[in-house]
CSV table of C-alpha atoms in Angstrom, one decimal:
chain,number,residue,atom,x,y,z
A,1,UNK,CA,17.0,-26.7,4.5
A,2,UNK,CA,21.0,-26.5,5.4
A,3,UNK,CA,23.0,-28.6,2.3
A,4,UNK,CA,26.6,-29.9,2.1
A,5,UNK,CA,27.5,-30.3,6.0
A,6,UNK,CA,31.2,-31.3,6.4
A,7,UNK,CA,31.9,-30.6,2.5
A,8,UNK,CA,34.2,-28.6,0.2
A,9,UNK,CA,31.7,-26.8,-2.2
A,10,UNK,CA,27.9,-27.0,-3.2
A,11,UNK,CA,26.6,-27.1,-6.8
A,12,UNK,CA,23.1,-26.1,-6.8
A,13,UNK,CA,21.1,-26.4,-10.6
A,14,UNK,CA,18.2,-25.3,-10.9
A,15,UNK,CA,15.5,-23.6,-13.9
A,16,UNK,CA,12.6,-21.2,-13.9
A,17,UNK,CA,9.6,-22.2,-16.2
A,18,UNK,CA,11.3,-21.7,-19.5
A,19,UNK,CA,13.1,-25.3,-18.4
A,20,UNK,CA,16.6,-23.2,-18.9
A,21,UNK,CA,19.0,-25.4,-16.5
A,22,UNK,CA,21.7,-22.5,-14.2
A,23,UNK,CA,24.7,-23.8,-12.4
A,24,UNK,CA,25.8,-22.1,-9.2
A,25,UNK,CA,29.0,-23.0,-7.1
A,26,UNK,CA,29.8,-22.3,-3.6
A,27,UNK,CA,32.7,-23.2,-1.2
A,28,UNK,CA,31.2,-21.6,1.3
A,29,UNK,CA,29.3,-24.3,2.8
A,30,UNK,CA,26.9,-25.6,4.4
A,31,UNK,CA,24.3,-23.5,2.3
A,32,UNK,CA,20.8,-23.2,2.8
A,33,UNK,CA,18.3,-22.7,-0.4
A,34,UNK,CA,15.4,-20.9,0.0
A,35,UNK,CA,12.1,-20.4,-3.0
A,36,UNK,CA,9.1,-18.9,-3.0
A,37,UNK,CA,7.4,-15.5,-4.7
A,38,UNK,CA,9.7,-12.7,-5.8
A,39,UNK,CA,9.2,-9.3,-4.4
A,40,UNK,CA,9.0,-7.7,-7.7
A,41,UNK,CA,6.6,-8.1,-10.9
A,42,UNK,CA,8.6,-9.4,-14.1
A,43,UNK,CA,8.1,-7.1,-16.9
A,44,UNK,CA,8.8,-7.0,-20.9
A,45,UNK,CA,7.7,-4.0,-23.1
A,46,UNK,CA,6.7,-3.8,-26.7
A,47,UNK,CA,6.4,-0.8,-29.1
A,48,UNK,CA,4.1,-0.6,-31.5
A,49,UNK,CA,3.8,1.3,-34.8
A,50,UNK,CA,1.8,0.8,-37.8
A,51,UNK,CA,0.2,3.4,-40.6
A,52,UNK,CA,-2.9,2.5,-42.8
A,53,UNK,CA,-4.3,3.5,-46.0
A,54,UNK,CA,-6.9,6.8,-45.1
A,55,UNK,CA,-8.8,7.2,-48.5
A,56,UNK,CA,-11.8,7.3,-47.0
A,57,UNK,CA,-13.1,7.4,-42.8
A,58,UNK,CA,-12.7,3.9,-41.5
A,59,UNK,CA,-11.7,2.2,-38.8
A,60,UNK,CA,-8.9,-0.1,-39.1
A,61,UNK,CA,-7.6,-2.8,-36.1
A,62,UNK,CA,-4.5,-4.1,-35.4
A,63,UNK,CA,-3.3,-6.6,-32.3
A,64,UNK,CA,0.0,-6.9,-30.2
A,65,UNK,CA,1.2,-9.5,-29.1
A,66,UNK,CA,3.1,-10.2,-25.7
A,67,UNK,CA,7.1,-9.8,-25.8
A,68,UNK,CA,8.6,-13.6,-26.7
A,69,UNK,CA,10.5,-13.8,-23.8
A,70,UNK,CA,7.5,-14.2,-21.6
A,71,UNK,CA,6.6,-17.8,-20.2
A,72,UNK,CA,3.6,-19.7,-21.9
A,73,UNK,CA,1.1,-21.1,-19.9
A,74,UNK,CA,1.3,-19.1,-16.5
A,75,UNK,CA,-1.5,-19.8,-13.9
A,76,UNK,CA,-2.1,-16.1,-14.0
A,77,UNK,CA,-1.8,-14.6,-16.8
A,78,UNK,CA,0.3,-11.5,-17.6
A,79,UNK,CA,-1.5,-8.2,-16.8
A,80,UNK,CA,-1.0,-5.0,-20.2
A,81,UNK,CA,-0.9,-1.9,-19.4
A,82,UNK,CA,-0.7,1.3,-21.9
A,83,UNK,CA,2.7,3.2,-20.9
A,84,UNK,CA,2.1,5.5,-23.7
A,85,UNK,CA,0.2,5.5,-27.0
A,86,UNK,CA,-0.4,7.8,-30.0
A,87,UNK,CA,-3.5,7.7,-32.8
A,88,UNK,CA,-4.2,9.8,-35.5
A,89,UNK,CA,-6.9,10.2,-35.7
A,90,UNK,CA,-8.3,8.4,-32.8
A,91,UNK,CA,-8.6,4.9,-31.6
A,92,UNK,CA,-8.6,2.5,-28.6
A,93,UNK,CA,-6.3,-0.3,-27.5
A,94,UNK,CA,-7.4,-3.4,-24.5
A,95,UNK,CA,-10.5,-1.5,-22.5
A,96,UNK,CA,-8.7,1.9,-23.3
A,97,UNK,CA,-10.6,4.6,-25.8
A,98,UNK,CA,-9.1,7.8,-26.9
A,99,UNK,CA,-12.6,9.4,-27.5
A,100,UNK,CA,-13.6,11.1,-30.6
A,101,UNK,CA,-11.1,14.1,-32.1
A,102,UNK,CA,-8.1,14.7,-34.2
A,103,UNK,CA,-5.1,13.4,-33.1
A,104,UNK,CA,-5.5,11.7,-29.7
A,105,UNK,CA,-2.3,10.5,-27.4
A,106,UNK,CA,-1.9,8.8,-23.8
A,107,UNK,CA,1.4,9.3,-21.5
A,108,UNK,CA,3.3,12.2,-20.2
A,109,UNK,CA,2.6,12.5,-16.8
A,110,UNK,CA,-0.3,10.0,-16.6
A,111,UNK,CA,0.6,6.6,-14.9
A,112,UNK,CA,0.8,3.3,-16.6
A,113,UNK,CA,-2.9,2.3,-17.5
A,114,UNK,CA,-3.7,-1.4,-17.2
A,115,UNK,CA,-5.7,-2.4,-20.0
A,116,UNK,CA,-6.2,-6.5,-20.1
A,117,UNK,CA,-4.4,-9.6,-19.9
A,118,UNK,CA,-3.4,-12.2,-22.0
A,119,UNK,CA,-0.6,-12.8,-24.1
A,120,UNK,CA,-1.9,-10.6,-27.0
A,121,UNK,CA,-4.4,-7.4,-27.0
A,122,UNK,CA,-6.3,-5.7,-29.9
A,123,UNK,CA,-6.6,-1.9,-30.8
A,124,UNK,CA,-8.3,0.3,-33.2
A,125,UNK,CA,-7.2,3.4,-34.9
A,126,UNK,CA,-10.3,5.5,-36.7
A,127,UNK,CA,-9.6,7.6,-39.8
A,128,UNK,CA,-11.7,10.9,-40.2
A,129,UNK,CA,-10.0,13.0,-42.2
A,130,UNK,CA,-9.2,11.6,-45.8
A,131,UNK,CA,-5.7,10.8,-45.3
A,132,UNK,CA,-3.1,8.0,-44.0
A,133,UNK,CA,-3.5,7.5,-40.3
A,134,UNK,CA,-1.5,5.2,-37.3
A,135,UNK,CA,-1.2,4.0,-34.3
A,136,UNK,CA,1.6,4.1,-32.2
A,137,UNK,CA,1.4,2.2,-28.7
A,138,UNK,CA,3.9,1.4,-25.8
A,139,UNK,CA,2.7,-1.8,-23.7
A,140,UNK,CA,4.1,-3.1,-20.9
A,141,UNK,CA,3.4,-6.9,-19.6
A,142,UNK,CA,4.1,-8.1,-16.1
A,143,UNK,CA,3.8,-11.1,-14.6
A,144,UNK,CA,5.0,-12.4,-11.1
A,145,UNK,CA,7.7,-14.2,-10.9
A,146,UNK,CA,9.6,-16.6,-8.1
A,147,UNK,CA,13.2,-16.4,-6.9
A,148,UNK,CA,15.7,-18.8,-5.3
A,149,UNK,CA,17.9,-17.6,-2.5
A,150,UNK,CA,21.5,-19.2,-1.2
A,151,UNK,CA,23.0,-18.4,1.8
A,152,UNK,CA,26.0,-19.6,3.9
A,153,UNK,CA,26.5,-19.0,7.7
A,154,UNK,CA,22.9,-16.5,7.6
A,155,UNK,CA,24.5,-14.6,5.0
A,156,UNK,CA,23.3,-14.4,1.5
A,157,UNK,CA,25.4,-15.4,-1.7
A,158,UNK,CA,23.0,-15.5,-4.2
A,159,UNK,CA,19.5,-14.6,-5.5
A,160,UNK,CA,17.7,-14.9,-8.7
A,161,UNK,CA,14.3,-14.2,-10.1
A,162,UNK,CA,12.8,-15.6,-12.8
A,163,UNK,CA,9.1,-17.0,-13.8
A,164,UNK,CA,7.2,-20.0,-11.8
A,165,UNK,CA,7.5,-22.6,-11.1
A,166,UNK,CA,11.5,-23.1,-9.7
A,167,UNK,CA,13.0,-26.1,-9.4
A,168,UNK,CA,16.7,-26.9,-8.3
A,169,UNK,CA,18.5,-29.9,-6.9
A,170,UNK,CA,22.1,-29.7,-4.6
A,171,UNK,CA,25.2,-31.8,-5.1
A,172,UNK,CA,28.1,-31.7,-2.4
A,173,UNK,CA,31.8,-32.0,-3.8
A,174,UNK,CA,31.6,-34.6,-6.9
A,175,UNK,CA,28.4,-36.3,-5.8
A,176,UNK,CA,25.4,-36.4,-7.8
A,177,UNK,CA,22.0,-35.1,-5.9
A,178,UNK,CA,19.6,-37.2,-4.8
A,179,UNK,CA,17.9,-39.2,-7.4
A,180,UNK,CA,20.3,-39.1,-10.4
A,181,UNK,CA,23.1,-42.2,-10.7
A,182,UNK,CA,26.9,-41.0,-11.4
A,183,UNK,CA,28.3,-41.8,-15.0
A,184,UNK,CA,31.7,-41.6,-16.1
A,185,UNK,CA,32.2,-38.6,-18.9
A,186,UNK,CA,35.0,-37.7,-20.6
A,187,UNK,CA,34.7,-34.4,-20.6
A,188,UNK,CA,34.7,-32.1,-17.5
A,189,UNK,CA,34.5,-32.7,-14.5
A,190,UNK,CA,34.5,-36.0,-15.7
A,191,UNK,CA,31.2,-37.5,-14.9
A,192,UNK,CA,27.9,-36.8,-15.1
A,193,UNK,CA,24.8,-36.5,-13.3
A,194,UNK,CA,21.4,-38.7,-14.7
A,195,UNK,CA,18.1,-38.6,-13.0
A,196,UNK,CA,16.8,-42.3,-12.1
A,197,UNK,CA,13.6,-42.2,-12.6
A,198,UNK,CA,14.0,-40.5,-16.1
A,199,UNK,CA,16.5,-43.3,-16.6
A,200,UNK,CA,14.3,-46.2,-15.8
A,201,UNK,CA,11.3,-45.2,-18.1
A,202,UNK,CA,13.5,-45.6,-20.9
A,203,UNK,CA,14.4,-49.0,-19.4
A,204,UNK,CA,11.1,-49.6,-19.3
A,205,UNK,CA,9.9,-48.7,-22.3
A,206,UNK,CA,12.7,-50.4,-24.5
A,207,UNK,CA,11.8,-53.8,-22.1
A,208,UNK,CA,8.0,-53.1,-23.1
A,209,UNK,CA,8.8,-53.1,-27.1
A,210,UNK,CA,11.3,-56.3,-27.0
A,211,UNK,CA,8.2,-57.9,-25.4
């Protein structure tokens, strides 16, 4: 859809799922905003490392949990995968298992191993030899992600990619978008933008309790 026809500049706000509101300007106008899936899977890595007591042959677990930075509550949730890991003695981590022996490892050459999904996973690490033992683990989650595109005249001017849902809304020059009501602000650019409905709740609702 083509914005700001016969305008100066374009302010286009918009937020990922994380509700984080981004600003982007434009004079070259009209501008076109385009959303949908991003071509490439979102991804945050955690390290893991922990030691335990080995008096005597146990097993001992542990769980990791997803990096903070990834969005709560996805439709689909973030697929794990083991980048690298190393137990001593032996262990497992998500549907991963070492197999018996003395000092077992995952990585090198071997590809990123998905393991589960979730926002947290839990591992094992077996002692058989009488002393201290660890686990050390390298997980990578990934999640898909949308992106918003802006383009002028056929020619893109700006792309980002961030986790769904993406919302934005486009004012021309020193309008508001549709939906919000213009207020005077003192500070710059010297008004502000407030959505209607949003506005008229509260209206609403304060009418509701003088009742």
């Amino acid at each position: 859809m083509s914005y700001c026809t016969n305008k100066t500049k374009a302010v286009v706000k918009f937020h990922f799922a994380d509700n984080k509101q981004k600003i982007f300007e434009s004079d070259k106008v009209p501008i076109e905003v385009v959303t949908g899936l991003a071509d490439d899977t979102l991804k945050a890595t955690v390290n893991f490392s922990n030691g335990y007591p080995g008096e005597n042959p146990q097993t001992f677990n542990f769980t990791i949990n997803a990096p903070p930075n990834i969005p709560q509550g996805l439709q689909t949730p973030p697929e794990i995968y083991l980048i690298s890991g190393y137990w001593d003695d032996w262990g497992s981590v998500g549907s991963y298992s070492t197999g018996y022996g003395i000092v077992k490892s995952y990585g090198g050459d071997s590809p990123p191993l998905r393991i589960g999904s979730g926002y947290s996973i839990n591992g094992t690490v077996v002692n058989v030899k009488p002393y201290e033992c660890f686990a050390r683990c390298e997980l990578e989650w990934r999640w898909g992600g949308c992106k918003i595109t802006i383009s002028s005249q056929g020619k893109k001017v700006f792309e980002e990619t961030g986790a769904c849902p993406v919302k934005f809304k486009v004012s021309c020059d020193d309008d508001c978008p549709p939906g919000d009501i213009r207020c005077e602000h003192p500070g710059y650019p010297g008004f502000c933008c407030i959505p209607c409905k949003g506005t008229a709740d509260k209206i609403n609702n304060l009418a509701n309790r003088i009742k």
